[in-house]
XYZ file of C-alpha atoms in Angstrom:
783
model
C -7.296 -9.293 115.406
C -10.502 -6.653 116.274
C -13.611 -8.687 117.546
C -16.926 -8.145 117.183
C -19.135 -7.301 120.319
C -20.231 -11.071 120.467
C -16.719 -12.558 119.982
C -15.375 -9.887 122.692
C -18.076 -11.083 125.223
C -17.175 -14.811 124.493
C -13.278 -13.913 124.526
C -13.780 -12.084 128.186
C -15.423 -14.983 129.196
C -12.501 -17.680 128.097
C -9.991 -15.354 129.472
C -11.191 -15.498 133.089
C -12.413 -18.625 132.524
C -15.531 -18.699 134.920
C -15.565 -15.368 136.730
C -16.166 -17.201 140.045
C -12.991 -17.754 142.459
C -13.916 -21.035 143.708
C -14.610 -22.279 140.151
C -11.493 -20.703 138.938
C -9.618 -22.240 141.757
C -11.351 -25.803 140.856
C -10.197 -24.963 136.810
C -6.801 -24.803 138.161
C -7.114 -28.134 140.058
C -8.710 -29.617 137.120
C -5.766 -28.747 134.935
C -3.376 -30.052 137.624
C -4.879 -33.341 137.753
C -4.865 -33.549 133.988
C -1.165 -32.848 133.891
C -0.562 -35.296 136.911
C -2.441 -38.166 135.345
C -0.983 -37.880 131.801
C 2.674 -38.003 133.616
C 1.968 -40.854 135.700
C 1.198 -42.576 132.475
C 4.246 -40.968 130.608
C 6.608 -41.631 132.966
C 5.674 -45.192 133.117
C 5.989 -45.515 129.432
C 8.587 -42.915 128.280
C 11.068 -42.449 131.272
C 11.156 -45.518 133.535
C 13.543 -48.299 131.920
C 11.639 -50.959 129.848
C 14.151 -53.915 129.853
C 11.989 -56.564 128.491
C 10.272 -54.352 125.825
C 6.888 -55.246 126.304
C 4.473 -52.080 126.221
C 3.469 -50.799 129.890
C 0.344 -48.797 128.376
C -1.784 -46.635 129.856
C -5.183 -44.787 128.955
C -4.269 -40.923 128.655
C -6.950 -39.893 126.437
C -9.663 -41.820 128.809
C -8.386 -40.330 131.562
C -8.330 -36.550 130.019
C -11.772 -37.755 129.001
C -13.049 -37.742 132.938
C -10.441 -35.472 134.626
C -12.978 -32.679 135.079
C -15.821 -34.749 136.161
C -13.466 -36.381 138.927
C -12.073 -32.778 139.895
C -15.699 -31.402 140.065
C -16.726 -34.456 142.211
C -13.739 -34.860 144.540
C -13.520 -31.098 145.446
C -16.693 -29.958 145.539
C -19.392 -32.764 145.925
C -18.114 -35.803 147.891
C -18.373 -36.252 151.364
C -16.863 -38.777 153.809
C -19.518 -41.116 153.809
C -19.821 -41.318 149.909
C -18.133 -44.048 147.885
C -16.672 -43.793 144.209
C -16.441 -46.604 141.544
C -14.169 -45.034 139.289
C -14.072 -46.537 135.609
C -11.020 -48.665 135.013
C -8.932 -46.588 132.724
C -8.985 -43.439 134.592
C -7.062 -44.854 137.708
C -4.254 -42.569 137.279
C -6.757 -39.619 137.546
C -7.542 -41.459 141.144
C -3.905 -41.351 141.756
C -3.299 -37.665 140.625
C -6.330 -36.645 143.042
C -4.936 -38.592 146.041
C -1.901 -37.421 145.794
C -2.776 -33.766 145.732
C -4.875 -34.677 148.935
C -1.888 -36.179 150.688
C -3.163 -39.879 150.635
C -0.440 -41.086 148.210
C 3.072 -40.523 148.629
C 5.159 -38.865 145.515
C 7.286 -42.132 145.203
C 4.423 -44.275 144.081
C 3.410 -41.836 140.939
C 6.470 -43.143 139.031
C 5.184 -46.616 139.455
C 2.333 -47.359 137.472
C 2.008 -51.021 136.294
C 5.087 -51.495 138.055
C 5.515 -54.930 140.143
C 4.420 -53.732 143.691
C 3.358 -50.365 142.397
C 0.262 -48.553 141.336
C -2.255 -50.802 139.620
C -3.287 -50.839 136.144
C -6.832 -50.534 137.084
C -8.173 -49.267 140.784
C -7.693 -52.098 143.268
C -9.106 -52.236 146.831
C -6.467 -54.745 147.922
C -3.432 -53.878 145.766
C -3.138 -50.226 145.585
C -1.272 -47.962 148.196
C -3.776 -45.231 148.004
C -7.572 -45.000 148.976
C -9.872 -46.859 146.437
C -13.275 -47.597 147.186
C -14.336 -50.017 144.566
C -12.219 -52.366 142.522
C -12.519 -51.940 138.821
C -11.116 -53.061 135.845
C -13.669 -55.823 134.388
C -16.090 -54.032 132.015
C -19.379 -53.905 133.537
C -18.854 -54.908 137.062
C -16.860 -52.116 138.581
C -20.053 -49.835 137.164
C -22.656 -51.974 138.945
C -20.857 -52.510 142.078
C -21.948 -49.360 144.113
C -25.574 -50.844 143.345
C -24.815 -53.887 145.505
C -22.673 -51.779 147.667
C -25.740 -49.864 148.497
C -27.736 -52.777 149.275
C -25.431 -54.307 151.502
C -24.691 -50.840 153.314
C -28.384 -50.743 153.957
C -28.500 -54.377 154.899
C -25.726 -53.846 157.465
C -27.796 -51.387 159.172
C -30.328 -54.128 159.997
C -27.589 -55.697 161.838
C -25.930 -53.087 163.563
C -29.226 -51.115 164.349
C -26.861 -47.946 163.157
C -27.824 -45.869 160.075
C -24.985 -45.916 157.482
C -25.754 -43.804 154.247
C -23.955 -41.955 151.572
C -24.100 -41.891 147.832
C -22.617 -44.673 146.120
C -21.109 -43.357 142.667
C -20.251 -44.578 139.497
C -18.011 -43.105 136.893
C -18.700 -44.951 133.714
C -17.554 -45.005 130.388
C -20.349 -44.925 127.680
C -18.927 -47.974 125.760
C -19.281 -49.803 129.123
C -23.040 -49.285 128.894
C -22.719 -52.148 125.908
C -22.186 -54.670 128.925
C -25.555 -56.583 129.364
C -24.736 -57.039 133.219
C -25.256 -53.027 133.535
C -28.606 -53.465 132.316
C -29.299 -56.560 134.152
C -28.407 -54.345 137.281
C -30.333 -51.254 136.211
C -33.539 -53.270 135.692
C -33.327 -55.388 139.160
C -36.663 -54.309 141.160
C -34.506 -53.495 144.146
C -32.872 -50.706 142.647
C -35.531 -48.059 141.917
C -35.784 -47.633 145.724
C -31.889 -46.741 146.055
C -31.674 -42.967 146.106
C -28.190 -42.968 147.114
C -27.129 -44.284 143.637
C -25.678 -41.759 141.469
C -24.064 -42.608 138.087
C -22.161 -40.213 135.854
C -21.478 -41.360 132.386
C -18.367 -40.289 130.707
C -20.249 -39.967 126.980
C -17.070 -39.482 124.984
C -18.741 -41.681 121.894
C -15.563 -43.623 121.491
C -14.474 -47.353 122.154
C -11.173 -48.979 121.902
C -10.885 -49.029 118.073
C -13.321 -46.239 116.788
C -15.766 -43.017 117.154
C -19.070 -45.358 117.843
C -21.561 -43.999 115.422
C -24.580 -44.976 117.009
C -24.083 -43.823 120.684
C -26.571 -41.386 121.670
C -27.672 -39.705 124.894
C -31.471 -40.024 123.946
C -31.137 -43.800 124.039
C -29.486 -43.905 127.309
C -31.973 -41.241 128.897
C -34.691 -43.441 127.529
C -33.582 -46.690 129.215
C -32.597 -45.115 132.311
C -36.060 -43.627 132.747
C -38.039 -46.101 131.999
C -36.029 -48.352 134.760
C -36.950 -45.578 137.210
C -34.016 -43.299 137.469
C -33.808 -39.696 137.507
C -31.968 -38.614 134.205
C -29.953 -35.533 133.973
C -28.116 -34.616 130.738
C -25.109 -32.448 130.574
C -24.544 -31.661 127.162
C -22.978 -28.048 126.382
C -20.705 -26.059 128.625
C -20.987 -21.975 129.396
C -18.961 -21.068 126.473
C -20.664 -22.881 123.854
C -23.951 -22.029 125.640
C -23.217 -18.187 125.539
C -22.463 -18.877 121.541
C -26.110 -20.234 121.376
C -27.673 -17.542 122.914
C -27.035 -15.237 120.024
C -28.796 -15.010 116.968
C -28.183 -18.059 115.046
C -27.927 -19.932 118.122
C -30.490 -22.048 117.864
C -29.733 -23.273 114.559
C -26.061 -23.994 115.883
C -27.581 -26.025 118.650
C -29.559 -28.172 116.312
C -26.891 -28.495 114.030
C -24.467 -30.119 116.932
C -27.255 -32.145 118.288
C -28.424 -33.812 115.140
C -24.642 -34.413 113.872
C -23.374 -38.087 113.922
C -20.890 -38.686 116.338
C -18.093 -39.442 113.770
C -18.589 -35.742 112.157
C -18.707 -34.341 115.374
C -15.289 -35.743 116.484
C -13.809 -34.935 113.229
C -14.385 -31.106 114.122
C -12.189 -31.470 116.767
C -9.275 -32.361 114.310
C -9.819 -28.956 112.527
C -8.285 -25.664 112.060
C -10.532 -22.630 112.765
C -10.718 -22.086 108.904
C -11.896 -25.680 108.359
C -14.388 -25.284 111.322
C -15.774 -22.328 109.557
C -16.364 -24.330 106.388
C -17.510 -27.656 107.973
C -19.519 -26.644 110.721
C -22.524 -24.677 109.141
C -23.126 -27.737 107.173
C -25.734 -27.770 104.658
C -28.996 -27.830 106.154
C -31.840 -24.794 106.740
C -29.849 -23.103 109.168
C -26.132 -22.967 107.660
C -26.491 -19.302 106.738
C -27.643 -18.530 110.033
C -24.721 -20.437 111.660
C -22.326 -19.360 109.381
C -22.928 -15.661 110.335
C -22.728 -16.437 114.096
C -19.296 -17.739 113.745
C -18.031 -15.313 111.463
C -17.498 -12.935 114.053
C -15.856 -15.105 116.601
C -11.953 -15.356 117.181
C -10.564 -18.508 116.158
C -9.266 -19.268 119.489
C -12.634 -19.017 120.971
C -14.230 -20.942 118.108
C -11.765 -23.745 118.481
C -12.291 -23.637 122.417
C -15.856 -23.670 121.936
C -16.530 -26.746 119.631
C -15.050 -28.758 122.432
C -16.665 -26.938 125.425
C -18.999 -29.809 126.133
C -20.610 -30.131 129.395
C -18.408 -32.843 131.167
C -15.815 -30.410 130.706
C -17.598 -27.282 132.193
C -17.252 -27.140 135.993
C -20.164 -24.761 136.168
C -22.585 -27.203 134.161
C -21.434 -30.032 136.458
C -22.318 -28.135 139.501
C -25.792 -27.169 138.128
C -26.540 -30.929 137.384
C -25.575 -32.093 141.046
C -27.849 -29.237 142.485
C -30.520 -31.236 140.650
C -30.092 -34.804 141.938
C -32.990 -36.178 143.584
C -31.771 -38.191 146.449
C -35.149 -40.508 146.553
C -34.398 -42.237 143.393
C -31.380 -43.357 141.595
C -29.903 -40.956 139.490
C -27.690 -40.773 136.232
C -26.075 -37.782 134.857
C -25.154 -38.152 131.173
C -22.138 -35.900 130.589
C -20.788 -34.960 126.924
C -17.296 -35.374 126.938
C -13.933 -35.296 124.328
C -11.744 -38.299 124.487
C -8.232 -36.648 125.217
C -9.791 -33.566 126.263
C -6.795 -30.868 126.397
C -4.126 -33.353 124.942
C -2.689 -33.365 121.489
C -4.188 -36.386 120.638
C -7.855 -34.913 121.479
C -10.749 -36.465 119.613
C -8.711 -38.880 117.503
C -10.660 -41.881 116.685
C -7.786 -44.182 117.493
C -6.508 -42.436 120.585
C -7.708 -45.131 123.145
C -4.358 -46.477 123.932
C -2.234 -43.645 122.288
C 0.915 -42.399 124.320
C 2.025 -38.748 124.040
C 5.424 -38.609 122.370
C 8.718 -36.784 124.375
C 7.946 -34.016 121.938
C 4.211 -33.808 122.594
C 4.607 -34.008 126.405
C 7.034 -31.000 126.652
C 4.653 -28.994 124.330
C 1.816 -29.776 126.723
C 4.085 -29.142 129.891
C 4.915 -25.636 127.969
C 1.023 -24.720 127.516
C 0.110 -25.688 130.807
C 2.904 -23.802 132.686
C 4.309 -27.129 134.105
C 7.757 -28.511 134.448
C 8.215 -31.486 132.557
C 11.494 -32.665 134.138
C 9.841 -32.045 137.968
C 6.285 -33.018 136.974
C 4.857 -33.747 140.690
C 4.464 -30.543 142.171
C 1.624 -29.713 144.482
C 0.281 -26.189 145.158
C 1.236 -23.430 147.215
C -0.539 -23.775 150.383
C -1.599 -20.369 150.413
C -3.016 -20.198 147.061
C -6.794 -20.370 146.534
C -6.015 -23.825 144.737
C -3.876 -24.882 147.709
C -6.572 -23.701 150.257
C -9.345 -25.624 148.043
C -7.388 -28.929 148.416
C -6.454 -28.602 152.244
C -10.048 -28.124 153.277
C -11.133 -30.866 150.958
C -8.658 -33.173 152.399
C -10.216 -32.228 155.621
C -13.802 -32.668 154.852
C -12.981 -36.107 153.066
C -10.955 -37.688 155.986
C -12.211 -40.986 156.954
C -11.720 -42.023 160.599
C -10.504 -45.602 160.851
C -13.616 -47.795 160.568
C -13.480 -50.414 163.887
C -14.204 -53.714 162.441
C -16.392 -56.143 164.467
C -15.086 -59.629 164.769
C -17.323 -62.115 163.420
C -19.273 -64.671 166.134
C -17.863 -67.817 166.224
C -19.647 -70.281 163.936
C -19.684 -73.882 165.528
C -18.229 -76.626 164.047
C -20.927 -79.722 164.412
C -24.391 -79.698 165.871
C -23.876 -83.202 166.946
C -26.592 -84.693 165.081
C -25.964 -87.738 162.645
C -28.574 -87.379 159.749
C -30.167 -91.100 159.202
C -32.696 -92.478 156.415
C -32.254 -91.255 152.604
C -30.987 -87.418 152.278
C -29.515 -85.056 149.790
C -26.673 -82.720 149.946
C -28.944 -79.902 148.671
C -31.455 -80.439 151.477
C -29.123 -80.515 154.030
C -28.397 -76.993 152.940
C -31.514 -75.546 154.153
C -31.789 -78.067 157.329
C -28.532 -76.972 158.403
C -29.137 -73.212 157.781
C -32.240 -73.833 160.488
C -30.268 -75.535 162.827
C -27.987 -72.709 162.893
C -30.990 -70.694 163.516
C -31.399 -72.596 166.606
C -27.926 -73.486 167.744
C -26.211 -70.365 167.195
C -28.732 -67.196 166.715
C -26.061 -64.637 166.870
C -24.177 -66.448 164.166
C -27.549 -66.855 161.948
C -28.404 -63.196 162.315
C -25.542 -62.354 160.136
C -26.222 -64.962 157.384
C -27.799 -63.273 154.539
C -28.614 -65.881 151.519
C -29.258 -64.915 147.951
C -30.578 -66.439 144.980
C -31.738 -65.657 141.621
C -35.483 -66.755 141.648
C -34.520 -70.361 142.742
C -34.899 -70.545 146.564
C -37.924 -72.932 146.611
C -36.105 -75.569 143.980
C -32.815 -75.371 145.966
C -34.258 -76.219 149.270
C -34.295 -72.665 150.927
C -38.032 -72.286 151.549
C -37.824 -73.481 155.166
C -35.147 -70.524 155.847
C -36.806 -67.848 153.800
C -40.200 -68.682 155.927
C -38.212 -68.574 158.872
C -36.251 -65.467 158.519
C -38.254 -63.618 155.660
C -37.104 -61.385 152.654
C -35.143 -58.356 152.593
C -36.709 -55.431 151.032
C -36.130 -51.693 151.335
C -39.525 -51.022 153.056
C -42.230 -53.459 154.378
C -44.629 -54.842 151.703
C -47.652 -56.786 151.905
C -48.047 -60.588 151.774
C -51.168 -60.939 150.172
C -51.344 -64.757 150.359
C -50.605 -64.710 154.121
C -54.042 -66.183 154.648
C -53.730 -68.618 151.912
C -53.687 -72.042 153.425
C -52.483 -73.495 150.312
C -49.284 -71.355 150.289
C -46.295 -73.187 151.647
C -43.711 -70.602 151.086
C -44.301 -67.390 152.734
C -43.157 -64.172 150.957
C -42.775 -61.802 153.995
C -40.726 -58.769 152.526
C -39.299 -56.178 155.341
C -36.262 -54.352 156.124
C -35.098 -56.998 158.628
C -35.551 -59.972 156.235
C -32.462 -62.278 155.675
C -33.069 -63.528 152.091
C -32.500 -61.317 149.068
C -34.270 -62.711 145.905
C -33.056 -61.338 142.565
C -34.180 -61.918 138.863
C -32.876 -64.761 137.111
C -29.525 -62.719 136.704
C -26.396 -64.928 137.836
C -24.205 -62.176 137.308
C -26.288 -59.887 139.539
C -26.009 -62.996 142.226
C -22.442 -63.009 142.303
C -21.999 -59.313 142.284
C -24.114 -58.922 144.961
C -22.562 -61.668 146.899
C -19.174 -60.021 146.303
C -20.335 -56.548 147.936
C -22.134 -58.300 150.769
C -18.735 -60.179 151.421
C -16.757 -57.086 151.678
C -18.987 -55.448 154.180
C -16.494 -56.729 157.213
C -13.610 -54.234 155.328
C -15.795 -51.445 153.953
C -18.455 -50.717 156.739
C -16.901 -52.691 159.711
C -19.544 -55.240 159.844
C -18.966 -58.861 158.926
C -21.614 -60.837 157.219
C -22.158 -64.639 156.145
C -23.535 -64.158 152.436
C -24.198 -67.425 150.853
C -25.693 -67.384 147.423
C -27.232 -70.477 145.690
C -27.541 -70.939 141.768
C -28.051 -73.912 139.648
C -24.607 -75.343 139.145
C -24.830 -75.460 135.308
C -25.122 -71.714 135.586
C -21.934 -71.151 137.670
C -19.904 -70.820 134.613
C -22.115 -67.957 133.393
C -21.295 -66.327 136.357
C -17.390 -67.157 136.844
C -15.957 -63.881 135.709
C -17.635 -61.351 137.815
C -17.656 -63.926 140.587
C -13.809 -64.634 140.390
C -13.619 -60.663 140.412
C -15.638 -60.130 143.457
C -13.024 -62.572 145.201
C -10.093 -60.521 143.672
C -11.479 -57.386 145.064
C -11.622 -58.844 148.590
C -15.470 -60.053 149.120
C -15.736 -63.298 151.103
C -19.025 -65.386 150.348
C -20.135 -68.950 149.724
C -21.620 -69.827 146.468
C -23.481 -73.033 146.332
C -24.118 -74.668 143.028
C -27.111 -77.050 143.213
C -28.284 -79.398 141.688
C -24.940 -80.722 139.820
C -23.547 -82.632 137.345
C -25.013 -85.316 135.054
C -26.590 -86.719 137.921
C -29.448 -84.192 136.870
C -29.886 -86.929 134.321
C -33.467 -85.954 132.944
C -32.487 -82.134 132.384
C -30.190 -83.242 129.411
C -26.712 -81.657 128.659
C -28.060 -78.294 128.737
C -28.431 -78.483 132.461
C -25.806 -81.096 133.199
C -22.613 -79.190 134.600
C -19.429 -80.727 133.743
C -16.601 -78.423 134.273
C -17.673 -76.717 137.760
C -15.327 -79.195 139.746
C -12.228 -78.086 138.039
C -13.542 -74.303 138.559
C -13.653 -75.091 142.191
C -10.357 -76.575 142.094
C -8.834 -73.665 140.092
C -10.501 -70.541 141.801
C -7.749 -68.384 143.897
C -9.250 -67.038 146.829
C -11.900 -70.106 147.487
C -12.010 -73.197 148.821
C -14.675 -75.722 146.949
C -16.292 -78.494 148.488
C -18.467 -81.334 146.961
C -20.016 -83.155 150.190
C -21.355 -86.864 149.782
C -23.168 -86.711 152.624
C -25.500 -84.591 154.572
C -23.176 -84.243 157.437
C -20.264 -83.631 155.129
C -22.476 -80.788 153.793
C -23.178 -79.314 157.299
C -19.564 -79.711 158.063
C -18.017 -77.925 155.343
C -21.235 -75.420 155.244
C -19.842 -74.327 158.910
C -16.130 -74.383 158.107
C -16.638 -72.136 155.268
C -18.562 -69.768 157.293
C -16.000 -69.574 159.852
C -13.528 -68.315 157.175
C -15.683 -65.366 156.101
C -15.718 -61.423 157.471
C -12.143 -61.244 158.326
C -8.542 -60.425 157.164
C -7.096 -63.566 155.303
C -10.294 -65.058 155.217
C -11.472 -67.322 151.997
C -14.747 -67.651 149.748
C -16.116 -70.986 149.309
C -17.855 -73.237 146.687
C -20.398 -75.891 147.601
C -21.067 -78.207 144.695
C -24.345 -80.155 145.795
C -26.571 -82.787 144.610
C -30.176 -83.776 144.474
C -29.454 -87.255 144.360
C -30.681 -89.401 146.985
C -28.392 -91.110 149.413
C -28.674 -93.667 152.029
C -26.904 -91.750 154.899
C -26.017 -95.126 156.750
C -23.271 -95.523 154.096
C -21.434 -92.615 155.513
C -20.542 -94.781 158.732
C -20.096 -91.491 160.982
C -18.232 -92.949 163.983
C -20.154 -92.805 167.384
C -17.005 -92.422 169.235
C -16.822 -88.393 169.996
C -12.792 -88.427 169.204
C -13.466 -90.357 166.243
C -16.444 -88.125 165.018
C -14.442 -84.976 165.470
C -11.203 -87.032 163.342
C -13.675 -87.552 160.729
C -15.106 -83.794 160.616
C -11.496 -82.560 160.573
C -10.608 -85.029 157.673
C -13.644 -83.741 155.658
C -13.141 -80.085 156.237
C -9.369 -80.830 155.238
C -10.304 -82.481 152.005
C -11.178 -86.258 152.456
C -11.388 -89.136 154.300
C -11.169 -92.972 153.905
C -14.599 -94.119 153.844
C -13.881 -98.072 153.507
C -10.662 -99.791 154.251
C -9.789 -103.141 153.006
C -7.401 -105.508 154.927
C -4.664 -105.852 152.014
C -5.822 -103.652 149.300
C -5.265 -104.390 145.651
C -6.363 -101.029 144.493
C -8.162 -97.371 145.833
C -11.114 -96.423 144.253
C -11.167 -92.489 144.815
C -14.676 -90.988 144.584
C -16.479 -87.685 145.709
C -20.104 -86.492 145.783
C -22.894 -88.112 144.185
C -21.115 -90.978 143.055
C -20.086 -92.441 146.271
C -22.774 -94.927 146.402
C -21.282 -96.348 142.980
C -18.030 -96.587 144.115
C -19.155 -98.561 147.345
C -21.006 -100.630 145.241
C -18.234 -101.343 142.894
C -15.889 -102.215 146.055
C -18.264 -104.723 147.252
C -18.200 -106.587 144.179
C -14.688 -106.555 143.531
C -14.141 -107.873 147.014
C -16.726 -110.576 146.211
C -14.259 -111.340 143.336
C -10.895 -111.342 145.222
C -10.171 -107.814 144.571
C -10.227 -105.868 147.849
C -10.030 -102.167 147.365
C -9.901 -98.957 149.733
C -12.666 -96.453 148.900
C -11.341 -92.803 149.611
C -14.073 -90.307 149.857
C -12.890 -86.783 148.489
C -14.492 -83.415 149.762
C -11.988 -80.936 148.044
C -9.781 -81.611 145.443
C -8.520 -78.186 145.851
C -7.189 -78.628 149.339
C -5.826 -81.730 148.282
C -3.800 -80.229 145.361
C -2.584 -77.391 147.922
C -1.532 -80.275 150.517
C 0.496 -81.788 147.634
C 1.948 -78.534 146.353
C 2.876 -77.730 150.165
C 4.397 -81.422 150.212
C 6.488 -80.671 147.476
C 7.645 -77.372 148.955
C 5.697 -75.208 146.471
C 3.312 -73.893 148.831
C 4.721 -73.381 152.573
C 1.440 -72.280 154.016
C -0.643 -75.542 152.941
C -0.480 -78.310 155.794
C 0.176 -81.952 154.107
C -1.201 -84.065 156.895
C -4.273 -84.946 155.432
C -2.606 -86.855 152.314
C -0.984 -89.038 154.983
C -4.245 -89.996 156.428
C -6.151 -90.785 153.241
C -3.247 -91.863 151.004
C -0.711 -93.479 153.158
C 2.561 -94.326 151.421
C 2.015 -98.061 153.145
C -1.083 -98.408 151.136
C 0.094 -97.392 147.546
C -1.937 -99.047 145.214
C -3.214 -98.755 141.642
C -6.058 -95.865 141.808
C -9.002 -95.386 140.028
C -10.647 -92.044 140.437
C -14.403 -91.450 139.555
C -16.602 -88.136 139.910
C -19.630 -86.584 138.282
C -17.476 -83.709 136.186
C -14.183 -83.611 134.033
C -12.074 -86.489 134.964
C -8.931 -84.503 135.342
C -10.250 -83.113 138.785
C -8.803 -85.969 140.562
C -6.396 -87.104 138.284
C -3.716 -85.402 140.195
C -4.037 -87.871 143.044
C -2.512 -90.707 141.423
C 0.919 -88.301 141.546
C 1.025 -88.614 145.560
C 2.539 -91.847 145.438
C 3.475 -92.581 141.492
C 0.710 -94.824 140.900
C -0.792 -96.436 137.984
C -4.240 -94.875 137.485
C -7.282 -94.598 135.529
C -9.480 -91.616 135.780
C -13.412 -91.774 135.103
C -15.497 -89.043 134.690
C -17.558 -86.652 132.201
C -15.909 -85.288 129.073
C -18.681 -85.087 126.732
C -21.916 -83.242 126.446
C -24.759 -84.935 128.581
C -27.663 -86.750 127.269
C -31.375 -86.846 129.019
C -32.755 -90.306 130.681
C -32.679 -92.392 133.387
C -29.658 -91.803 135.684
C -28.415 -95.171 135.354
C -28.427 -94.887 131.580
C -26.637 -91.695 131.534
C -24.153 -92.999 134.085
C -23.592 -95.885 131.718
C -23.243 -93.591 128.806
C -20.523 -91.577 130.523
C -18.421 -94.719 131.791
C -19.230 -93.781 135.646
C -21.394 -96.376 136.488
C -20.750 -99.378 138.513
C -19.755 -101.897 135.932
C -17.263 -99.197 134.696
C -15.619 -98.759 138.098
C -15.033 -102.431 138.351
C -13.660 -102.900 134.980
C -11.334 -100.006 135.629
C -10.089 -101.567 138.506
C -9.517 -104.857 136.985
C -7.561 -103.401 134.174
C -5.157 -102.173 136.817
C -4.650 -104.926 138.954
C -5.297 -108.128 136.748
């Protein structure tokens, strides 16, 4: 076919790709990365035997959407100190890149979503190749590098060694629907983090459809309003070369203004259909028709999909504009399924290539479908670029600093009346005096509730962390009790009212021991009713290897005047059920101190665990704890508290056992005294951790070989197996399993309905957890 001068230029440009040896080598790597990611998913679904018949799945189109971006990043921009969070559905691209770089063995390429193989989504703890951030829960992986940047800066204040590097997030545009993303972007700490670098894969498709209203302009304005640098990469060099010609302005305006579905439909058109549809019916239609009339069919088809996110030259130019003094977002236009037969199809999110389509793709790309795992010839330009990149990105093994030894007991016995919430603040101040090297690695985090959760004394002592020092204009105000001294050496981080941000930051602060080699003791405090709001990202942070302590306070219907909206009911069972986490609900200040210290001792180390402490604002007479004075007996009590529970009162010949925990221990003790007066003696067992006791029971039954069961023999010995009443300020099933230790009759009291506002006695009576209810339940079992 004869080409006009215009199309000859375009065709020549298309034939030579970029006309730049490095970019041409990069383009070859890009195609190989696309092929490998497609093949990894294809093998898992079309080649590997599937006995169960359940769909394996994978996301070929989502991987293809971002293959160019990831290739340009890894082989042209990254440094060893940089870290990248990869969007969940692009995990095969990451594995393909790691394979080319020599950090993933070929044997794993056939194991996607197989037991012990490559994970469905990037996982720091489970994938065999390097993964910087675990992703997979929408929105959490996107924001993780922001909290990682804060954590990394914080470790500098501990180690004294500067440790910087860009923190990249590769984000799908549909992921920006998550409210947690914008809670993070808008946090006041973020605007000062110049190492933050986001790249939005703007393919304008979600799982079900082409999203009609996704537009770069909206995102540009949102990020800019938050103080971010915004760089938009709309078109590639081929399409830009057409737009530089006569009629190009009309073409640019036409593509920019058309809706997402209309544009996506053009990707499914033949050249003939393109010539009919593309000009449209607006004022510039004739100019557009004239422009594309002389363009060869193949070039026209390539040009309409030549968006900036698939153009290596355009991406390189975008990277060169990054201002490292502020967070940056690159919004890159892409095509979902770019380069695949499913390209641009509105339902291509989870679609898989057929065997025939895969072989056709192999033929077009010059690959062998029967031997898909080829690497580049080391002497080729591509092979040399791969080798130099692998050398450049090599990371030396990070030496891990062992966390300092946490004391087990300050040796103080609280007296008078106190709350477990207040005990938290007191314990932190005691730690500062007794073990300063431990206290220096403590970082507390809260969402605007520091004063109301009794952290004021600690904050006054250690200061508030910020990127730079800020003047405290109230330092000379005598009536100001809480001093807000902000500087880079502070040890408290205050966020806005956003619980998801809190637990996300906790997860990253809790991963510094494995990521940066510096262990911390992160402690996050929030209102207990809002633990459920933050549950999913908190759980995901634990899954990703973050070790921290979450404190929920105040808790339960004991917060009576606040009413049902602020009374947590399910959190005790959340603590019981959360993997990788030990939960405690102490009744006394000394129990709170011991469990806090024990929880800290599990942080910042391999095989470490997170913890959840459920605390209360209910004043309790500390004499009720009856802490032994003898040092050996005191240590025995401490070990029992940390292991899950202890016998608080022992009767000579018990008729029943009252098992309780937390705020309801005084009610249980009062009930035991009334029962004894009526000739029904009872044991009172104080539970500090239902989860540890459940693990102990599983261990006794041979279902958890690693769980010690000695604590069961000490708090529920078989010779004292009698009917049991359990009572707590939470759902009754939390303690109900304890009756199964010796198969005794039981009554389980707790909260299983929404709360009411009122006096604490009225509220306890309403839920049947007051002293009268405990007495009645015990008599029902024993008489």
